[in-house]
């Protein structure tokens, strides 16, 4: 069972990249039309094989009601392209623009509205949308995008189902869902032959071609189609609403959801027939001549996208600073009666250190297991997320003033952060 779960995760990562590598020596006519030499930063008009500038790419924006950008979630250059497209579309549309994002889930739409209206902080946005659990990728990759939409009051449309609902579909299958669960989904289409073939090839590329994976694949495929039909439903629902009148919609999703057009774009188009444009980001890498090109599968006679932007493979992750503690929210029954807010029924002191690593910034500063964190740099700490968010703003050499409660004594400790491999 563990191997199946790991395989599912691996497949999702590949889909976020929008590429594959399958042994096949057949070369397609579409690949022959693609430039033989491409470099980081190149933008290719796929139908003609011509390299274009961003300004030339942007000239095609005006004719599209929907512009899809397929990202590589962990690649910063991919997000820089999204920001560039966002700013250009905002300028060209005179601000008549909205953005749909896979990263946010439909139950969190009200929170996104508050963000756009400037009613909540970044910390509250990440906490209330459960960013770390629901998405998990580095928010700093999206920070400039989210700051721009807030500063310019651009509506953000939450596109996808929650992570837990996706797990439920993977476990039960569509047919096994309860009536109430099924009502939250649009009609799910699992009949696209090339879409199925593409996803089957991904499993084979992970060494499972000779294994009977039919049961796993069917549930995996249902989850993939559910994601894409739900996101398509979110897009068409917004575009048919009064709020979308006169607005262009940008859609930021993983490249695997728009490659060959048969994921989200096709599902949206057959509902509203609005003109659209797709832009894929492609990480340049050394290719095996015996394999299909990641963008041109020999057994799928479709163009991967309207345009492809070539980006470099990301550098190894930089070491981040850590505090070096295990912490948890303090349960109400562990707090003194007089320390409980009578209205909220929550402990006044919420975060306790269960353990402290001796060789960590916290350990070297003298923090101990059992210490309760009251504030960090004069900001009150109410929950574990507050600590995590605060530490993420730090870099090596930064200090942090931490006020703690140790037993009955309040004290202040200064922590100096340094890089840690652990």
Short mmCIF file of C-alpha atoms in Angstrom, two decimals:
data_model
loop_
_atom_site.label_atom_id
_atom_site.label_comp_id
_atom_site.label_asym_id
_atom_site.label_seq_id
_atom_site.Cartn_x
_atom_site.Cartn_y
_atom_site.Cartn_z
CA UNK A 1 0.00 0.00 0.00
CA UNK A 2 2.87 2.34 0.79
CA UNK A 3 4.36 1.80 -2.67
CA UNK A 4 1.03 2.70 -4.27
CA UNK A 5 0.86 5.93 -2.26
CA UNK A 6 4.43 6.82 -3.20
CA UNK A 7 3.68 6.12 -6.84
CA UNK A 8 0.59 8.36 -6.68
CA UNK A 9 2.71 11.19 -5.27
CA UNK A 10 5.40 10.67 -7.93
CA UNK A 11 2.82 10.79 -10.71
CA UNK A 12 1.32 14.01 -9.35
CA UNK A 13 4.79 15.61 -9.33
CA UNK A 14 5.32 14.64 -12.97
CA UNK A 15 1.91 16.07 -13.89
CA UNK A 16 2.83 19.36 -12.26
CA UNK A 17 5.74 19.53 -14.70
CA UNK A 18 3.59 18.81 -17.73
CA UNK A 19 6.08 16.41 -19.29
CA UNK A 20 6.90 12.75 -19.67
CA UNK A 21 9.61 10.43 -20.94
CA UNK A 22 8.55 7.17 -22.56
CA UNK A 23 10.75 4.81 -24.56
CA UNK A 24 9.82 5.21 -28.23
CA UNK A 25 12.06 5.86 -31.20
CA UNK A 26 9.25 7.18 -33.39
CA UNK A 27 9.71 10.89 -34.11
CA UNK A 28 6.63 12.93 -34.96
CA UNK A 29 6.15 15.53 -37.68
CA UNK A 30 5.22 17.98 -34.94
CA UNK A 31 8.65 17.59 -33.36
CA UNK A 32 10.36 18.14 -36.72
CA UNK A 33 8.63 21.52 -36.84
CA UNK A 34 9.99 22.44 -33.39
CA UNK A 35 13.32 24.34 -33.23
CA UNK A 36 16.30 21.98 -33.05
CA UNK A 37 18.08 24.36 -30.70
CA UNK A 38 16.30 25.99 -27.79
CA UNK A 39 17.74 27.94 -24.90
CA UNK A 40 16.50 29.13 -21.55
CA UNK A 41 14.23 32.11 -22.08
CA UNK A 42 13.09 31.13 -25.58
CA UNK A 43 9.38 31.37 -26.35
CA UNK A 44 8.22 29.13 -29.19
CA UNK A 45 5.00 29.45 -31.19
CA UNK A 46 4.33 25.73 -31.46
CA UNK A 47 2.21 25.66 -34.63
CA UNK A 48 4.92 27.35 -36.72
CA UNK A 49 8.03 26.51 -34.72
CA UNK A 50 8.95 30.21 -34.69
CA UNK A 51 10.71 31.76 -31.71
CA UNK A 52 9.00 34.95 -30.56
CA UNK A 53 9.62 37.71 -28.05
CA UNK A 54 7.37 38.23 -25.06
CA UNK A 55 5.92 41.32 -26.76
CA UNK A 56 5.03 39.21 -29.78
CA UNK A 57 3.49 36.59 -27.52
CA UNK A 58 1.50 39.30 -25.75
CA UNK A 59 -0.05 40.40 -29.06
CA UNK A 60 -2.03 37.16 -29.00
CA UNK A 61 -3.52 37.92 -25.58
CA UNK A 62 -6.14 40.32 -26.92
CA UNK A 63 -7.95 37.64 -28.92
CA UNK A 64 -8.34 35.24 -25.99
CA UNK A 65 -10.97 35.41 -23.26
CA UNK A 66 -9.08 32.80 -21.24
CA UNK A 67 -5.30 32.48 -21.00
CA UNK A 68 -3.91 29.33 -19.39
CA UNK A 69 -0.36 29.27 -18.06
CA UNK A 70 0.90 25.79 -17.21
CA UNK A 71 3.45 26.07 -14.43
CA UNK A 72 6.11 23.85 -12.94
CA UNK A 73 5.16 24.30 -9.30
CA UNK A 74 8.70 24.26 -7.90
CA UNK A 75 10.31 26.37 -10.64
CA UNK A 76 10.63 30.08 -9.84
CA UNK A 77 11.09 31.03 -13.51
CA UNK A 78 7.72 29.49 -14.21
CA UNK A 79 6.12 31.81 -11.66
CA UNK A 80 8.02 34.80 -13.01
CA UNK A 81 6.38 34.09 -16.37
CA UNK A 82 2.98 34.00 -14.68
CA UNK A 83 3.64 37.37 -13.06
CA UNK A 84 4.80 38.82 -16.38
CA UNK A 85 1.65 37.58 -18.13
CA UNK A 86 -0.49 38.87 -15.26
CA UNK A 87 0.95 42.38 -15.44
CA UNK A 88 0.72 42.52 -19.24
CA UNK A 89 -2.89 41.33 -19.26
CA UNK A 90 -3.79 43.81 -16.54
CA UNK A 91 -2.33 46.63 -18.62
CA UNK A 92 -3.92 45.53 -21.88
CA UNK A 93 -7.35 44.91 -20.34
CA UNK A 94 -7.45 48.18 -18.45
CA UNK A 95 -7.81 46.23 -15.22
CA UNK A 96 -10.75 44.13 -16.47
CA UNK A 97 -9.11 40.93 -15.34
CA UNK A 98 -9.58 38.00 -12.96
CA UNK A 99 -7.28 35.10 -12.14
CA UNK A 100 -8.15 31.46 -11.45
CA UNK A 101 -5.69 29.48 -9.34
CA UNK A 102 -5.39 25.74 -8.78
CA UNK A 103 -3.51 26.48 -5.56
CA UNK A 104 -6.68 27.55 -3.73
CA UNK A 105 -9.68 25.33 -3.00
CA UNK A 106 -13.31 26.25 -3.60
CA UNK A 107 -14.37 26.29 0.07
CA UNK A 108 -11.83 29.11 0.58
CA UNK A 109 -13.35 31.54 -1.93
CA UNK A 110 -14.58 33.93 0.75
CA UNK A 111 -11.07 34.13 2.21
CA UNK A 112 -9.65 35.01 -1.22
CA UNK A 113 -12.27 37.74 -1.59
CA UNK A 114 -11.13 39.21 1.72
CA UNK A 115 -7.53 39.09 0.53
CA UNK A 116 -8.37 40.90 -2.70
CA UNK A 117 -10.23 43.55 -0.71
CA UNK A 118 -7.27 44.04 1.61
CA UNK A 119 -9.18 42.81 4.67
CA UNK A 120 -6.74 40.14 5.87
CA UNK A 121 -2.98 39.78 6.25
CA UNK A 122 -0.74 37.39 4.37
CA UNK A 123 -0.40 35.28 7.49
CA UNK A 124 -4.18 35.04 7.84
CA UNK A 125 -4.51 34.13 4.15
CA UNK A 126 -2.07 31.23 4.49
CA UNK A 127 -3.55 30.03 7.77
CA UNK A 128 -7.19 30.27 6.70
CA UNK A 129 -6.62 28.50 3.38
CA UNK A 130 -4.44 25.86 5.09
CA UNK A 131 -1.77 26.55 2.47
CA UNK A 132 0.87 24.15 3.81
CA UNK A 133 -1.52 21.19 3.79
CA UNK A 134 -3.68 22.01 0.78
CA UNK A 135 -0.85 23.10 -1.52
CA UNK A 136 2.49 22.69 0.22
CA UNK A 137 4.73 24.52 -2.26
CA UNK A 138 6.78 27.54 -1.24
CA UNK A 139 4.46 30.54 -0.95
CA UNK A 140 7.34 32.84 -1.82
CA UNK A 141 7.01 31.55 -5.40
CA UNK A 142 3.52 33.06 -5.48
CA UNK A 143 4.00 36.06 -3.22
CA UNK A 144 4.52 38.68 -5.94
CA UNK A 145 1.49 37.38 -7.82
CA UNK A 146 -0.71 37.53 -4.74
CA UNK A 147 0.60 40.96 -3.75
CA UNK A 148 -0.15 42.28 -7.25
CA UNK A 149 -3.74 41.00 -7.25
CA UNK A 150 -4.34 42.49 -3.80
CA UNK A 151 -2.77 45.84 -4.66
CA UNK A 152 -4.88 46.07 -7.82
CA UNK A 153 -8.02 44.39 -6.43
CA UNK A 154 -8.00 41.66 -9.08
CA UNK A 155 -10.53 38.91 -8.24
CA UNK A 156 -9.00 35.49 -7.53
CA UNK A 157 -11.12 32.42 -8.27
CA UNK A 158 -10.44 29.29 -6.20
CA UNK A 159 -10.56 26.40 -8.67
CA UNK A 160 -10.08 23.00 -7.09
CA UNK A 161 -11.52 20.57 -4.55
CA UNK A 162 -9.84 20.10 -1.17
CA UNK A 163 -7.01 17.64 -0.71
CA UNK A 164 -9.11 15.45 1.59
CA UNK A 165 -11.92 15.22 -0.95
CA UNK A 166 -9.39 14.14 -3.56
CA UNK A 167 -8.23 11.41 -1.17
CA UNK A 168 -11.84 10.31 -0.71
CA UNK A 169 -12.31 9.97 -4.48
CA UNK A 170 -9.06 8.03 -4.79
CA UNK A 171 -10.20 5.67 -2.04
CA UNK A 172 -13.84 5.16 -3.04
CA UNK A 173 -13.91 6.01 -6.72
CA UNK A 174 -16.60 8.26 -8.19
CA UNK A 175 -19.25 5.54 -7.95
CA UNK A 176 -18.49 4.96 -4.29
CA UNK A 177 -19.14 8.54 -3.20
CA UNK A 178 -22.16 9.32 -1.04
CA UNK A 179 -25.04 11.26 -2.55
CA UNK A 180 -24.00 14.41 -0.67
CA UNK A 181 -20.39 14.05 -1.83
CA UNK A 182 -21.46 13.49 -5.43
CA UNK A 183 -23.64 16.61 -5.40
CA UNK A 184 -20.57 18.79 -4.90
CA UNK A 185 -19.06 17.59 -8.20
CA UNK A 186 -19.98 18.42 -11.78
CA UNK A 187 -20.33 15.61 -14.31
CA UNK A 188 -16.95 13.87 -14.55
CA UNK A 189 -15.79 12.88 -18.04
CA UNK A 190 -13.40 9.92 -18.22
CA UNK A 191 -13.87 9.17 -21.92
CA UNK A 192 -11.01 11.10 -23.57
CA UNK A 193 -8.86 8.44 -25.27
CA UNK A 194 -5.71 10.55 -25.60
CA UNK A 195 -6.00 11.95 -22.10
CA UNK A 196 -6.17 8.41 -20.73
CA UNK A 197 -3.28 7.29 -22.93
CA UNK A 198 -1.13 10.19 -21.73
CA UNK A 199 -1.70 9.37 -18.06
CA UNK A 200 -1.20 5.64 -18.61
CA UNK A 201 2.16 6.42 -20.20
CA UNK A 202 3.21 8.28 -17.06
CA UNK A 203 2.65 5.15 -14.99
CA UNK A 204 4.66 3.11 -17.48
CA UNK A 205 7.48 5.66 -17.38
CA UNK A 206 7.74 4.93 -13.64
CA UNK A 207 8.45 1.26 -14.28
CA UNK A 208 4.95 -0.13 -13.82
CA UNK A 209 4.23 -1.11 -17.40
CA UNK A 210 4.48 -4.84 -16.69
CA UNK A 211 2.45 -4.70 -13.48
CA UNK A 212 -1.31 -4.99 -13.23
CA UNK A 213 -2.05 -1.43 -12.16
CA UNK A 214 -5.55 -1.29 -13.65
CA UNK A 215 -7.31 -0.90 -10.30
CA UNK A 216 -4.94 1.80 -9.12
CA UNK A 217 -4.97 3.57 -12.47
CA UNK A 218 -8.76 3.77 -12.67
CA UNK A 219 -8.99 5.48 -9.28
CA UNK A 220 -6.03 7.70 -10.03
CA UNK A 221 -7.58 8.63 -13.38
CA UNK A 222 -10.91 9.44 -11.73
CA UNK A 223 -9.17 11.80 -9.32
CA UNK A 224 -7.33 13.50 -12.19
CA UNK A 225 -10.55 13.92 -14.18
CA UNK A 226 -12.40 15.11 -11.08
CA UNK A 227 -9.76 17.78 -10.49
CA UNK A 228 -9.94 18.94 -14.07
CA UNK A 229 -13.72 18.90 -14.38
CA UNK A 230 -14.08 20.74 -11.08
CA UNK A 231 -11.55 23.38 -12.15
CA UNK A 232 -13.31 23.67 -15.52
CA UNK A 233 -16.61 24.05 -13.68
CA UNK A 234 -15.12 26.79 -11.48
CA UNK A 235 -13.87 28.61 -14.58
CA UNK A 236 -17.13 28.38 -16.54
CA UNK A 237 -19.15 29.22 -13.45
CA UNK A 238 -17.19 32.40 -12.88
CA UNK A 239 -17.23 33.45 -16.55
CA UNK A 240 -21.01 33.08 -16.70
CA UNK A 241 -21.50 35.22 -13.58
CA UNK A 242 -22.27 38.97 -13.58
CA UNK A 243 -18.93 39.58 -11.81
CA UNK A 244 -17.04 38.34 -14.89
CA UNK A 245 -18.76 40.57 -17.43
CA UNK A 246 -16.13 42.20 -19.62
CA UNK A 247 -13.28 40.48 -17.80
CA UNK A 248 -10.47 38.36 -19.19
CA UNK A 249 -9.55 35.32 -17.08
CA UNK A 250 -6.01 34.12 -16.43
CA UNK A 251 -5.69 30.54 -15.22
CA UNK A 252 -2.58 29.35 -13.35
CA UNK A 253 -2.40 25.55 -13.00
CA UNK A 254 0.13 22.75 -13.23
CA UNK A 255 1.29 22.14 -16.79
CA UNK A 256 -0.12 18.61 -16.77
CA UNK A 257 -3.64 20.03 -16.55
CA UNK A 258 -3.39 21.91 -19.87
CA UNK A 259 -0.85 20.01 -21.97
CA UNK A 260 -2.33 18.91 -25.33
CA UNK A 261 -5.41 21.00 -24.37
CA UNK A 262 -7.31 17.90 -23.21
CA UNK A 263 -7.29 18.57 -19.47
CA UNK A 264 -8.96 21.79 -18.41
CA UNK A 265 -9.04 23.78 -21.71
CA UNK A 266 -11.10 21.21 -23.63
CA UNK A 267 -13.53 20.75 -20.74
CA UNK A 268 -14.07 24.50 -20.50
CA UNK A 269 -14.33 25.08 -24.25
CA UNK A 270 -17.08 22.54 -24.82
CA UNK A 271 -19.17 24.38 -22.19
CA UNK A 272 -18.74 27.99 -23.31
CA UNK A 273 -16.87 28.01 -26.67
CA UNK A 274 -14.84 31.04 -25.63
CA UNK A 275 -11.49 31.66 -27.37
CA UNK A 276 -8.48 30.67 -25.30
CA UNK A 277 -4.69 30.48 -25.35
CA UNK A 278 -2.33 28.01 -23.67
CA UNK A 279 1.25 28.68 -22.58
CA UNK A 280 3.36 25.81 -21.23
CA UNK A 281 6.61 26.18 -19.32
CA UNK A 282 9.19 23.57 -20.26
CA UNK A 283 12.30 22.80 -18.22
CA UNK A 284 15.19 22.30 -20.61
CA UNK A 285 17.08 19.10 -19.90
CA UNK A 286 19.31 16.56 -21.62
CA UNK A 287 17.09 14.24 -23.63
CA UNK A 288 17.47 10.55 -24.34
CA UNK A 289 17.25 10.13 -28.15
CA UNK A 290 15.47 6.79 -27.65
CA UNK A 291 12.62 8.45 -25.75
CA UNK A 292 9.75 10.63 -26.84
CA UNK A 293 10.32 14.34 -26.52
CA UNK A 294 8.52 15.44 -23.31
CA UNK A 295 6.36 17.86 -25.30
CA UNK A 296 5.65 15.65 -28.32
CA UNK A 297 4.34 12.19 -27.52
CA UNK A 298 4.46 10.05 -30.66
CA UNK A 299 1.13 8.38 -29.87
CA UNK A 300 -0.77 11.64 -29.22
CA UNK A 301 -1.43 13.59 -32.46
CA UNK A 302 -2.02 16.92 -30.72
CA UNK A 303 -0.02 20.11 -30.22
CA UNK A 304 1.14 20.41 -26.59
CA UNK A 305 0.26 24.12 -26.33
CA UNK A 306 -0.05 27.30 -28.35
CA UNK A 307 3.23 28.61 -26.92
CA UNK A 308 6.08 27.09 -24.93
CA UNK A 309 8.40 29.08 -22.67
CA UNK A 310 11.74 27.38 -22.02
CA UNK A 311 13.02 27.68 -18.45
CA UNK A 312 16.10 26.28 -16.76
CA UNK A 313 16.01 23.49 -14.23
CA UNK A 314 15.82 24.98 -10.73
CA UNK A 315 18.96 25.09 -8.65
CA UNK A 316 19.15 22.84 -5.57
CA UNK A 317 17.04 24.18 -2.75
CA UNK A 318 18.79 26.65 -0.54
CA UNK A 319 19.17 25.65 3.07
CA UNK A 320 16.55 27.37 5.20
CA UNK A 321 16.92 28.44 8.78
CA UNK A 322 15.00 26.58 11.47
CA UNK A 323 14.25 27.28 15.10
CA UNK A 324 15.01 23.69 16.09
CA UNK A 325 12.02 22.87 18.29
CA UNK A 326 9.05 20.53 18.30
CA UNK A 327 5.97 22.55 19.20
CA UNK A 328 2.25 22.00 19.60
CA UNK A 329 -0.85 23.97 20.44
CA UNK A 330 -1.49 23.83 24.19
CA UNK A 331 -4.72 22.01 24.96
CA UNK A 332 -7.31 23.82 27.04
CA UNK A 333 -7.17 21.30 29.87
CA UNK A 334 -3.42 21.88 30.21
CA UNK A 335 -3.85 25.61 30.90
CA UNK A 336 -4.76 27.11 34.24
CA UNK A 337 -8.45 27.97 34.60
CA UNK A 338 -7.79 31.68 35.03
CA UNK A 339 -5.68 31.76 31.87
CA UNK A 340 -8.57 30.75 29.62
CA UNK A 341 -10.44 33.37 27.61
CA UNK A 342 -14.02 32.87 28.79
CA UNK A 343 -15.49 33.98 25.47
CA UNK A 344 -13.27 32.00 23.09
CA UNK A 345 -12.82 29.02 25.42
CA UNK A 346 -9.20 28.78 24.34
CA UNK A 347 -5.95 28.84 26.32
CA UNK A 348 -4.35 32.23 26.61
CA UNK A 349 -0.94 30.60 26.14
CA UNK A 350 -1.23 28.31 23.17
CA UNK A 351 2.14 27.05 21.95
CA UNK A 352 4.43 24.84 24.02
CA UNK A 353 7.86 23.40 23.17
CA UNK A 354 7.86 19.62 23.50
CA UNK A 355 11.55 19.28 22.64
CA UNK A 356 14.51 21.47 21.74
CA UNK A 357 17.50 20.32 19.67
CA UNK A 358 20.71 21.22 21.47
CA UNK A 359 22.64 22.20 18.34
CA UNK A 360 19.83 24.40 16.99
CA UNK A 361 19.34 28.18 17.28
CA UNK A 362 16.75 27.55 20.00
CA UNK A 363 19.03 25.19 21.92
CA UNK A 364 22.02 27.52 21.75
CA UNK A 365 19.83 30.37 23.02
CA UNK A 366 18.84 28.35 26.08
CA UNK A 367 15.24 27.51 25.23
CA UNK A 368 13.96 24.35 26.91
CA UNK A 369 11.26 21.74 26.55
CA UNK A 370 8.16 22.92 28.38
CA UNK A 371 8.69 26.60 27.56
CA UNK A 372 5.51 28.32 26.37
CA UNK A 373 5.97 30.87 23.58
CA UNK A 374 4.14 34.11 24.31
CA UNK A 375 5.49 36.38 21.58
CA UNK A 376 8.12 36.65 18.86
CA UNK A 377 9.55 40.08 18.04
CA UNK A 378 6.66 41.58 20.05
CA UNK A 379 4.01 39.74 17.97
CA UNK A 380 1.66 37.64 20.10
CA UNK A 381 1.80 33.92 19.38
CA UNK A 382 -1.62 32.25 19.38
CA UNK A 383 -1.00 29.05 17.44
CA UNK A 384 1.73 26.85 15.99
CA UNK A 385 1.24 28.43 12.56
CA UNK A 386 2.23 31.83 13.98
CA UNK A 387 5.63 30.41 14.95
CA UNK A 388 6.15 28.69 11.60
CA UNK A 389 5.21 31.82 9.65
CA UNK A 390 7.48 34.03 11.75
CA UNK A 391 10.50 31.76 11.35
CA UNK A 392 9.98 31.63 7.57
CA UNK A 393 10.59 35.36 7.40
CA UNK A 394 14.09 34.89 8.84
CA UNK A 395 17.42 34.23 7.18
CA UNK A 396 20.85 33.26 8.49
CA UNK A 397 22.22 35.97 10.78
CA UNK A 398 18.80 37.36 11.75
CA UNK A 399 17.79 37.49 15.40
CA UNK A 400 14.45 37.01 17.09
CA UNK A 401 13.27 38.23 20.49
CA UNK A 402 11.18 35.42 21.99
CA UNK A 403 9.16 35.96 25.15
CA UNK A 404 8.41 32.71 26.97
CA UNK A 405 6.73 31.42 30.09
CA UNK A 406 8.88 28.91 32.00
CA UNK A 407 6.98 27.60 34.96
CA UNK A 408 5.58 30.75 36.55
CA UNK A 409 8.34 33.03 35.29
CA UNK A 410 8.21 35.15 32.16
CA UNK A 411 11.53 35.74 30.42
CA UNK A 412 12.93 36.98 27.13
CA UNK A 413 15.45 35.05 25.03
CA UNK A 414 17.25 36.29 21.91
CA UNK A 415 17.73 33.65 19.22
CA UNK A 416 20.24 34.04 16.38
CA UNK A 417 19.41 32.01 13.28
CA UNK A 418 21.95 30.07 11.26
CA UNK A 419 21.71 27.58 8.41
CA UNK A 420 21.05 24.00 9.39
CA UNK A 421 21.16 20.83 7.32
CA UNK A 422 18.79 19.04 9.66
#
